[in-house]
Amino acid sequence: MIEFQRSLEWFWFLRLRRVALTGTSNEAGEVILTFGRSRTVKEFLCAAKEKNRSFGLFVAEGAPKYQGHLLAKELAARGLQTTVITDSAVFAMISRVNMVIVGVHAVMANGGVIGPVGLNMVALAARKHAVPFVVVTGTHKLCPLYPNNPEVSLNEMRSPSEVLLFEEFSDCMDYRIGTGAPQLHVVNPAFDYVPPELVSLFITDIGGYYPSYMYRLIADYYSSDDVVIQQKPAS
Amino acid sequence: MDPRRASRTVSDPKIRQVGFFAPSPDRSFSGPPDPISTSTSTPNPAAANTSSPPPISDLSPSGNSLSPVMIPPPRHSSDTTYRPVPFPPASPLRRDTLSLTVGSYNNNNIIISSSPTASFYDESKGITVKASSVPASGLTTVSVVKTLPPGFTETIVEKVGGSVEMQNDLPANSKPLKERTSKAERRALQEAQRAAKAAAKAEGSKLPATTSGAVASANAKPSKATKPPSQKNDSATVASSEKKGSDRPPEKDRKKDAPHPRMQYDDKSRVEKAKRRAVVKQTEARNRVELFRHLPQYEHGTQLPDLESKFFQLDPVHPVVYKVGLQYISGDIAGGNARCIAMLQAFQEAIKDYSTPDEKTLTRDLTAKINSYVSFLNECRPLSISMGNAIRFLKNRIAKLPLTLSESEAKAFLQSDIEQFINEKIILADKVIVKHAVTKIRDGDVLLTFGSSSAVEMILLHAHELGKQFRVVIVDSRPKLEGQLLLRRLVGKGLSCTYANINAVSYIMHEVTRVFLGASSVLSNGTVYSRVGTACVAMVAHEFRVPVLVCCEAYKFHERVQLDSICSNELGDPDAISKVPGREDINYLDGCTNSENLQLLNLIYDATPSDYVSMIVTDYGMVPPTSVPVIVREYCRDQVWI
């Protein structure tokens, strides 16, 4: 919790300066878009609300887990103006959004992130509309690995039943094409890789950083044995 | 992003083609494009005049006609009569085309296969309402209109021939066309008429039919939004004294007609006015998203039982139109082509049953009736752009009817016109699109499509019939989950399919070679207006350097422009977002619709920028997005509905 507070202070420090310059306190204020449900983001936004910043919020539901619904409900209960949209509407709505704030599963050594599936789409849309894509994370999520083929190697395939109902398509499971391979595949990855070019800012408990800096933090939190692979002497 | 393409099929480096060239169908697809087609550019203007109409002529297997990616020059100069003369030479060509394609791609096959699918759905008790009824968002005519006679293909040929004969007769007794009166003159006349009408409202005497008839013949073509031209040259008092009821619909609907259903709903007075004359009683949604205040948001599910009870009492609306409206509300008919065809066929029925009241002209009264039907359908579900174009076409035809025709002849003409529109602009156009697009599919391709588009489905099925080896990836999104219907149909036909949610599109795009998308409309700045989520898919495809082909019939093009998805859209039922079918554990939002801080937004459409689209496949050929305004201007104007 302390980490969250500190990261929040950093962030609003950067923001406050700009607001002070313009002299206006935002009425409808900022419009923020978030994806799925991250507890970090939730605490972040609630703390911002307590400081009487007014902002509107779009929450993309984050299929197939639909955690966005839960986040929206929690935030609405705390008094934030929330709108739930489907993931497909992200491109349509992002032109009206000032900032995208998301939480992620892991931060890789090159500054890329592993997040919930669909995050890459959001990041691309944000870049197209020149909307800052801000990742809020604690340093415990930092990972010394470089992502090589992350879609496959750093991913997890979940059950197709989350995407396609078994009762409706049970008959199709038996169809086979000529070679005997099943005719119907269902793809349900759990994670998505977002390359560092798409991330505008990392907000951590020790401050705000640009993605290319993240590899320096690894030295603070990981022993060099984890980072450098020593060749075992041949015995 | 790193370009991930390692090796591509390389065309012969000695022959360098500039621009797009589709290989001729009798060659193998890995061979170099036919060098003869390079010479098509020069003889085109000459060829276009002799071989007609150009959009169909490029189907002939020889390479001496237009290549499919070149837009044929329009045939303005001598074609000022509203029945284009080159129709007779067209029909044998069209018949050949039909017989060409009938063999390989037969509507009958589709009819037969879709009905077992539909019954299968009933047996397995599809979960959503849509699933248990006709799989409507699929093929256009076939899945929706089950009353099609089995000899459908024969009917097309006869009708084309039949309508050709009738059109040959018409130029003989066509009315002389006058130069368009200037806008200022028309405006002045209208103001005078309106003032006089307000003065003479109490009279309620009828306009003598003969004078208006004689006058109508001398007028230029009407624009879609103004009153019927017959009133222009009447004296003010005579013109104004129309019966109230029939006069108000054209006047009030003029506002709605002008860019079709785009009334701004944040204007209170207009909303009140619209409510007063509404047939369908809509209750506004309680929790409206601020950003979309200019679009109508209604509570879903409230109109249907109310309308069903009124089915036998509803006098002003023809029962077939009423039925179609109900089908729109319930979602039984969905998809641009299906909705348009259903509406046009309902209008055909209504015209068949129509009889002109005494002392009224057919053109004006029928136009008023059509307007009332259109506003009813608009209340059921906002019109799509394809429907708007079709309505404009129909009103144009009604207004151009020569007044020497008897009522039954006029009705027969209109019915055949509608039939011809459906056949040429939708059914035949789809065949042409399939023929073009199939050339872009090679063995070993992985094709991605989003949602369920009738045109894309036809392309995939046709390519499969031709024996090409490819895989299909179907990307689907909430809340409609239309991709599941497409998935079932394709798997039933034997295609190897992969299904994914739209969130997984970044994951799956690595293996995809082509993306085929459907469209509800393509706007004049090249923006593709389509199901929400299409923009996301196109964007990710662009990022991975995968070509995106949009398949859209030309009648759906519109001269409107749009930059984002907010200024014009359709809002669906917000409850569809909170409920996830089949996943009972996802119930976080139950009962949350009343919370004042929480809104649910269910967008139906979105706008894909033209830079994400590589090519648009239309019945006029395969064109880049920049050519859309050219097609709109040259081919979709009122007088040149080829």
CSV table of N, CA, C and O in Angstrom, one decimal, chain B residues 551-633:
chain,number,residue,atom,x,y,z
B,551,CYS,N,-14.6,-6.1,-48.4
B,551,CYS,CA,-15.5,-6.5,-49.4
B,551,CYS,C,-16.8,-5.8,-49.2
B,551,CYS,O,-17.5,-6.1,-48.2
B,552,CYS,N,-17.2,-5.0,-50.2
B,552,CYS,CA,-18.4,-4.2,-49.9
B,552,CYS,C,-19.0,-3.9,-51.3
B,552,CYS,O,-18.4,-3.5,-52.2
B,553,GLU,N,-20.4,-4.1,-51.4
B,553,GLU,CA,-21.1,-3.8,-52.6
B,553,GLU,C,-21.1,-2.3,-52.8
B,553,GLU,O,-21.1,-1.6,-51.9
B,554,ALA,N,-21.2,-1.9,-54.1
B,554,ALA,CA,-21.1,-0.5,-54.4
B,554,ALA,C,-22.3,0.3,-53.9
B,554,ALA,O,-22.2,1.5,-53.7
B,555,TYR,N,-23.4,-0.4,-53.8
B,555,TYR,CA,-24.6,0.4,-53.4
B,555,TYR,C,-24.5,0.8,-52.0
B,555,TYR,O,-25.3,1.7,-51.6
B,556,LYS,N,-23.6,0.3,-51.2
B,556,LYS,CA,-23.5,0.7,-49.9
B,556,LYS,C,-22.6,2.0,-49.7
B,556,LYS,O,-22.4,2.5,-48.6
B,557,PHE,N,-22.0,2.4,-50.8
B,557,PHE,CA,-21.1,3.6,-50.6
B,557,PHE,C,-21.9,4.8,-50.4
B,557,PHE,O,-23.1,4.9,-50.9
B,558,HIS,N,-21.3,5.8,-49.7
B,558,HIS,CA,-22.1,7.0,-49.4
B,558,HIS,C,-21.2,8.2,-49.5
B,558,HIS,O,-20.0,8.1,-49.2
B,559,GLU,N,-21.8,9.3,-49.8
B,559,GLU,CA,-20.9,10.5,-50.0
B,559,GLU,C,-20.6,11.2,-48.7
B,559,GLU,O,-19.9,12.2,-48.7
B,560,ARG,N,-21.2,10.7,-47.6
B,560,ARG,CA,-20.9,11.3,-46.3
B,560,ARG,C,-19.4,11.1,-46.0
B,560,ARG,O,-18.8,10.1,-46.5
B,561,VAL,N,-18.9,11.9,-45.0
B,561,VAL,CA,-17.5,11.6,-44.5
B,561,VAL,C,-17.6,11.6,-43.0
B,561,VAL,O,-18.5,12.2,-42.4
B,562,GLN,N,-16.7,10.9,-42.4
B,562,GLN,CA,-16.7,10.7,-41.0
B,562,GLN,C,-15.3,10.5,-40.5
B,562,GLN,O,-14.5,9.8,-41.2
B,563,LEU,N,-14.9,11.1,-39.5
B,563,LEU,CA,-13.5,11.0,-39.0
B,563,LEU,C,-13.4,10.0,-37.8
B,563,LEU,O,-12.4,9.4,-37.7
B,564,ASP,N,-14.4,10.0,-37.0
B,564,ASP,CA,-14.3,9.1,-35.9
B,564,ASP,C,-15.7,8.4,-35.7
B,564,ASP,O,-16.6,8.6,-36.4
B,565,SER,N,-15.7,7.5,-34.7
B,565,SER,CA,-16.9,6.7,-34.5
B,565,SER,C,-17.9,7.3,-33.6
B,565,SER,O,-18.9,6.7,-33.3
B,566,ILE,N,-17.7,8.5,-33.2
B,566,ILE,CA,-18.6,9.1,-32.2
B,566,ILE,C,-19.7,9.9,-32.8
B,566,ILE,O,-20.8,9.9,-32.3
B,567,CYS,N,-19.3,10.7,-33.9
B,567,CYS,CA,-20.3,11.6,-34.4
B,567,CYS,C,-21.6,10.9,-34.9
B,567,CYS,O,-22.7,11.5,-34.9
B,568,SER,N,-21.4,9.7,-35.4
B,568,SER,CA,-22.6,9.0,-35.9
B,568,SER,C,-22.4,7.6,-35.7
B,568,SER,O,-21.4,7.0,-36.1
B,569,ASN,N,-23.3,7.0,-35.0
B,569,ASN,CA,-23.2,5.6,-34.6
B,569,ASN,C,-24.6,5.1,-34.3
B,569,ASN,O,-25.6,5.8,-34.4
B,570,GLU,N,-24.6,3.8,-33.8
B,570,GLU,CA,-25.9,3.3,-33.3
B,570,GLU,C,-25.6,2.7,-31.9
B,570,GLU,O,-24.5,2.1,-31.7
B,571,LEU,N,-26.5,2.9,-31.0
B,571,LEU,CA,-26.3,2.4,-29.7
B,571,LEU,C,-27.2,1.2,-29.4
B,571,LEU,O,-28.4,1.3,-29.7
B,572,GLY,N,-26.6,0.2,-28.9
B,572,GLY,CA,-27.4,-1.0,-28.7
B,572,GLY,C,-27.9,-1.1,-27.3
B,572,GLY,O,-27.8,-0.2,-26.5
B,573,ASP,N,-28.3,-2.3,-26.9
B,573,ASP,CA,-28.9,-2.5,-25.6
B,573,ASP,C,-27.8,-2.6,-24.6
B,573,ASP,O,-26.9,-3.4,-24.6
B,574,PRO,N,-27.8,-1.7,-23.6
B,574,PRO,CA,-26.7,-1.7,-22.6
B,574,PRO,C,-26.7,-3.0,-21.8
B,574,PRO,O,-25.7,-3.5,-21.3
B,575,ASP,N,-27.9,-3.6,-21.6
B,575,ASP,CA,-27.9,-4.8,-20.8
B,575,ASP,C,-27.2,-6.0,-21.5
B,575,ASP,O,-26.8,-6.9,-20.8
B,576,ALA,N,-27.0,-5.9,-22.8
B,576,ALA,CA,-26.2,-6.9,-23.4
B,576,ALA,C,-24.8,-7.0,-22.9
B,576,ALA,O,-24.1,-8.0,-23.1
B,577,ILE,N,-24.3,-5.9,-22.4
B,577,ILE,CA,-22.9,-5.9,-21.9
B,577,ILE,C,-22.9,-6.5,-20.5
B,577,ILE,O,-21.9,-7.2,-20.2
B,578,SER,N,-23.8,-6.2,-19.7
B,578,SER,CA,-23.7,-6.8,-18.4
B,578,SER,C,-24.0,-8.3,-18.3
B,578,SER,O,-23.5,-9.0,-17.4
B,579,LYS,N,-24.7,-8.8,-19.3
B,579,LYS,CA,-25.0,-10.2,-19.2
B,579,LYS,C,-24.0,-10.9,-20.2
B,579,LYS,O,-23.9,-10.6,-21.3
B,580,VAL,N,-23.4,-11.9,-19.7
B,580,VAL,CA,-22.5,-12.8,-20.5
B,580,VAL,C,-23.2,-14.1,-20.7
B,580,VAL,O,-23.4,-14.8,-19.7
B,581,PRO,N,-23.7,-14.4,-21.9
B,581,PRO,CA,-24.4,-15.7,-22.1
B,581,PRO,C,-23.6,-16.9,-21.8
B,581,PRO,O,-22.5,-17.0,-22.3
B,582,GLY,N,-24.1,-17.8,-21.0
B,582,GLY,CA,-23.4,-19.0,-20.8
B,582,GLY,C,-22.4,-19.0,-19.7
B,582,GLY,O,-21.9,-20.0,-19.2
B,583,ARG,N,-22.1,-17.8,-19.2
B,583,ARG,CA,-21.1,-17.7,-18.1
B,583,ARG,C,-21.8,-17.2,-16.9
B,583,ARG,O,-21.8,-15.9,-16.7
B,584,GLU,N,-22.4,-18.0,-16.2
B,584,GLU,CA,-23.3,-17.5,-15.1
B,584,GLU,C,-22.4,-16.9,-13.9
B,584,GLU,O,-22.9,-16.2,-13.1
B,585,ASP,N,-21.1,-17.2,-14.0
B,585,ASP,CA,-20.3,-16.7,-12.9
B,585,ASP,C,-20.0,-15.2,-13.1
B,585,ASP,O,-19.6,-14.5,-12.1
B,586,ILE,N,-20.2,-14.7,-14.3
B,586,ILE,CA,-19.9,-13.3,-14.5
B,586,ILE,C,-21.2,-12.5,-14.3
B,586,ILE,O,-22.0,-12.3,-15.2
B,587,ASN,N,-21.4,-12.2,-13.1
B,587,ASN,CA,-22.6,-11.4,-12.8
B,587,ASN,C,-22.4,-10.2,-12.0
B,587,ASN,O,-23.2,-9.8,-11.1
B,588,TYR,N,-21.2,-9.6,-12.2
B,588,TYR,CA,-20.8,-8.5,-11.3
B,588,TYR,C,-21.8,-7.3,-11.5
B,588,TYR,O,-22.0,-6.5,-10.6
B,589,LEU,N,-22.3,-7.2,-12.7
B,589,LEU,CA,-23.0,-6.0,-13.0
B,589,LEU,C,-24.5,-6.2,-12.9
B,589,LEU,O,-25.3,-5.3,-13.4
B,590,ASP,N,-24.9,-7.2,-12.4
B,590,ASP,CA,-26.4,-7.4,-12.2
B,590,ASP,C,-26.9,-6.4,-11.3
B,590,ASP,O,-26.4,-6.1,-10.2
B,591,GLY,N,-28.0,-5.7,-11.8
B,591,GLY,CA,-28.6,-4.8,-10.9
B,591,GLY,C,-27.9,-3.4,-10.8
B,591,GLY,O,-28.2,-2.6,-10.0
B,592,CYS,N,-26.9,-3.3,-11.7
B,592,CYS,CA,-26.1,-2.0,-11.6
B,592,CYS,C,-26.6,-1.0,-12.6
B,592,CYS,O,-25.9,0.1,-12.7
B,593,THR,N,-27.6,-1.3,-13.3
B,593,THR,CA,-28.0,-0.3,-14.3
B,593,THR,C,-28.6,1.0,-13.7
B,593,THR,O,-28.7,2.0,-14.4
B,594,ASN,N,-28.9,0.9,-12.4
B,594,ASN,CA,-29.5,2.1,-11.8
B,594,ASN,C,-28.5,3.0,-11.2
B,594,ASN,O,-28.8,4.1,-10.7
B,595,SER,N,-27.3,2.5,-11.1
B,595,SER,CA,-26.3,3.3,-10.4
B,595,SER,C,-26.0,4.5,-11.2
B,595,SER,O,-25.8,4.5,-12.4
B,596,GLU,N,-26.0,5.7,-10.5
B,596,GLU,CA,-25.8,6.9,-11.3
B,596,GLU,C,-24.4,7.1,-11.7
B,596,GLU,O,-24.1,7.9,-12.6
B,597,ASN,N,-23.4,6.4,-11.1
B,597,ASN,CA,-22.1,6.6,-11.6
B,597,ASN,C,-21.7,5.6,-12.6
B,597,ASN,O,-20.6,5.8,-13.2
B,598,LEU,N,-22.5,4.6,-12.9
B,598,LEU,CA,-22.0,3.6,-13.8
B,598,LEU,C,-22.9,3.6,-15.0
B,598,LEU,O,-24.1,3.5,-15.0
B,599,GLN,N,-22.3,3.6,-16.2
B,599,GLN,CA,-23.0,3.5,-17.4
B,599,GLN,C,-22.4,2.4,-18.3
B,599,GLN,O,-21.2,2.1,-18.2
B,600,LEU,N,-23.2,1.8,-19.1
B,600,LEU,CA,-22.8,0.8,-20.0
B,600,LEU,C,-23.0,1.2,-21.4
B,600,LEU,O,-24.0,1.8,-21.8
B,601,LEU,N,-21.9,1.1,-22.2
B,601,LEU,CA,-22.0,1.6,-23.5
B,601,LEU,C,-21.9,0.4,-24.5
B,601,LEU,O,-20.9,-0.3,-24.5
B,602,ASN,N,-22.8,0.3,-25.4
B,602,ASN,CA,-22.9,-0.8,-26.3
B,602,ASN,C,-22.9,-0.2,-27.7
B,602,ASN,O,-23.9,0.1,-28.3
B,603,LEU,N,-21.7,0.1,-28.3
B,603,LEU,CA,-21.6,0.6,-29.6
B,603,LEU,C,-21.9,-0.5,-30.7
B,603,LEU,O,-21.4,-1.6,-30.4
B,604,ILE,N,-22.5,-0.1,-31.8
B,604,ILE,CA,-22.7,-1.1,-32.8
B,604,ILE,C,-21.7,-1.0,-33.9
B,604,ILE,O,-21.2,-2.0,-34.5
B,605,TYR,N,-21.4,0.3,-34.3
B,605,TYR,CA,-20.5,0.5,-35.4
B,605,TYR,C,-19.2,1.2,-35.0
B,605,TYR,O,-19.1,1.8,-34.0
B,606,ASP,N,-18.2,1.0,-35.9
B,606,ASP,CA,-17.1,2.0,-35.7
B,606,ASP,C,-16.5,2.3,-37.1
B,606,ASP,O,-16.8,1.6,-38.1
B,607,ALA,N,-15.6,3.3,-37.1
B,607,ALA,CA,-15.1,3.8,-38.3
B,607,ALA,C,-13.6,3.5,-38.4
B,607,ALA,O,-12.8,3.8,-37.6
B,608,THR,N,-13.3,2.7,-39.5
B,608,THR,CA,-11.9,2.3,-39.7
B,608,THR,C,-11.2,3.3,-40.6
B,608,THR,O,-11.7,3.5,-41.7
B,609,PRO,N,-10.1,3.9,-40.2
B,609,PRO,CA,-9.5,4.9,-41.1
B,609,PRO,C,-9.0,4.2,-42.4
B,609,PRO,O,-8.6,3.0,-42.4
B,610,SER,N,-8.9,5.0,-43.4
B,610,SER,CA,-8.6,4.4,-44.7
B,610,SER,C,-7.2,3.9,-44.8
B,610,SER,O,-6.8,3.1,-45.7
B,611,ASP,N,-6.3,4.4,-44.0
B,611,ASP,CA,-4.9,4.0,-44.1
B,611,ASP,C,-4.7,2.5,-43.7
B,611,ASP,O,-3.6,2.0,-44.0
B,612,TYR,N,-5.6,2.0,-43.0
B,612,TYR,CA,-5.5,0.6,-42.6
B,612,TYR,C,-6.0,-0.4,-43.7
B,612,TYR,O,-5.8,-1.6,-43.6
B,613,VAL,N,-6.7,0.2,-44.7
B,613,VAL,CA,-7.3,-0.7,-45.7
B,613,VAL,C,-6.4,-0.7,-46.9
B,613,VAL,O,-6.1,0.3,-47.5
B,614,SER,N,-6.1,-2.0,-47.4
B,614,SER,CA,-5.2,-2.1,-48.5
B,614,SER,C,-6.0,-2.0,-49.8
B,614,SER,O,-5.6,-1.4,-50.8
B,615,MET,N,-7.2,-2.6,-49.8
B,615,MET,CA,-8.0,-2.6,-51.0
B,615,MET,C,-9.4,-2.9,-50.7
B,615,MET,O,-9.8,-3.5,-49.7
B,616,ILE,N,-10.3,-2.3,-51.6
B,616,ILE,CA,-11.7,-2.5,-51.4
B,616,ILE,C,-12.2,-3.3,-52.6
B,616,ILE,O,-12.0,-2.9,-53.7
B,617,VAL,N,-12.8,-4.5,-52.3
B,617,VAL,CA,-13.3,-5.3,-53.4
B,617,VAL,C,-14.8,-4.9,-53.6
B,617,VAL,O,-15.6,-5.2,-52.7
B,618,THR,N,-15.2,-4.4,-54.8
B,618,THR,CA,-16.6,-4.0,-55.0
B,618,THR,C,-17.0,-4.7,-56.3
B,618,THR,O,-16.2,-5.3,-57.0
B,619,ASP,N,-18.2,-4.5,-56.7
B,619,ASP,CA,-18.7,-5.0,-57.9
B,619,ASP,C,-18.2,-4.2,-59.1
B,619,ASP,O,-18.3,-4.6,-60.3
B,620,TYR,N,-17.6,-3.0,-58.8
B,620,TYR,CA,-16.9,-2.3,-59.9
B,620,TYR,C,-15.4,-2.6,-60.0
B,620,TYR,O,-14.7,-1.9,-60.7
B,621,GLY,N,-15.0,-3.6,-59.3
B,621,GLY,CA,-13.6,-4.0,-59.3
B,621,GLY,C,-12.9,-3.8,-58.0
B,621,GLY,O,-13.6,-3.6,-57.0
B,622,MET,N,-11.6,-4.1,-58.0
B,622,MET,CA,-10.9,-3.9,-56.8
B,622,MET,C,-10.2,-2.6,-56.8
B,622,MET,O,-9.3,-2.3,-57.6
B,623,VAL,N,-10.6,-1.8,-55.9
B,623,VAL,CA,-10.1,-0.4,-55.9
B,623,VAL,C,-9.5,0.0,-54.6
B,623,VAL,O,-9.8,-0.6,-53.6
B,624,PRO,N,-8.6,1.0,-54.6
B,624,PRO,CA,-8.1,1.5,-53.3
B,624,PRO,C,-9.1,2.4,-52.7
B,624,PRO,O,-10.1,2.8,-53.3
B,625,PRO,N,-9.0,2.6,-51.4
B,625,PRO,CA,-10.0,3.4,-50.7
B,625,PRO,C,-10.2,4.8,-51.3
B,625,PRO,O,-11.2,5.4,-51.1
B,626,THR,N,-9.2,5.3,-51.9
B,626,THR,CA,-9.3,6.7,-52.5
B,626,THR,C,-10.2,6.8,-53.7
B,626,THR,O,-10.6,7.8,-54.1
B,627,SER,N,-10.6,5.6,-54.2
B,627,SER,CA,-11.5,5.6,-55.4
B,627,SER,C,-12.9,5.6,-55.0
B,627,SER,O,-13.8,5.7,-55.9
B,628,VAL,N,-13.2,5.5,-53.8
B,628,VAL,CA,-14.6,5.4,-53.4
B,628,VAL,C,-15.4,6.7,-53.8
B,628,VAL,O,-16.5,6.6,-54.3
B,629,PRO,N,-14.9,7.9,-53.5
B,629,PRO,CA,-15.8,9.0,-54.0
B,629,PRO,C,-16.0,9.1,-55.5
B,629,PRO,O,-17.0,9.6,-56.0
B,630,VAL,N,-15.0,8.5,-56.2
B,630,VAL,CA,-15.2,8.5,-57.7
B,630,VAL,C,-16.4,7.6,-58.0
B,630,VAL,O,-17.2,8.0,-58.8
B,631,ILE,N,-16.5,6.4,-57.4
B,631,ILE,CA,-17.6,5.6,-57.7
B,631,ILE,C,-18.9,6.2,-57.2
B,631,ILE,O,-19.9,6.1,-57.9
B,632,VAL,N,-18.9,6.8,-56.1
B,632,VAL,CA,-20.1,7.5,-55.6
B,632,VAL,C,-20.6,8.5,-56.6
B,632,VAL,O,-21.7,8.6,-56.9
B,633,ARG,N,-19.6,9.3,-57.0
B,633,ARG,CA,-20.0,10.4,-57.9
B,633,ARG,C,-20.5,9.9,-59.3
B,633,ARG,O,-21.4,10.4,-59.8
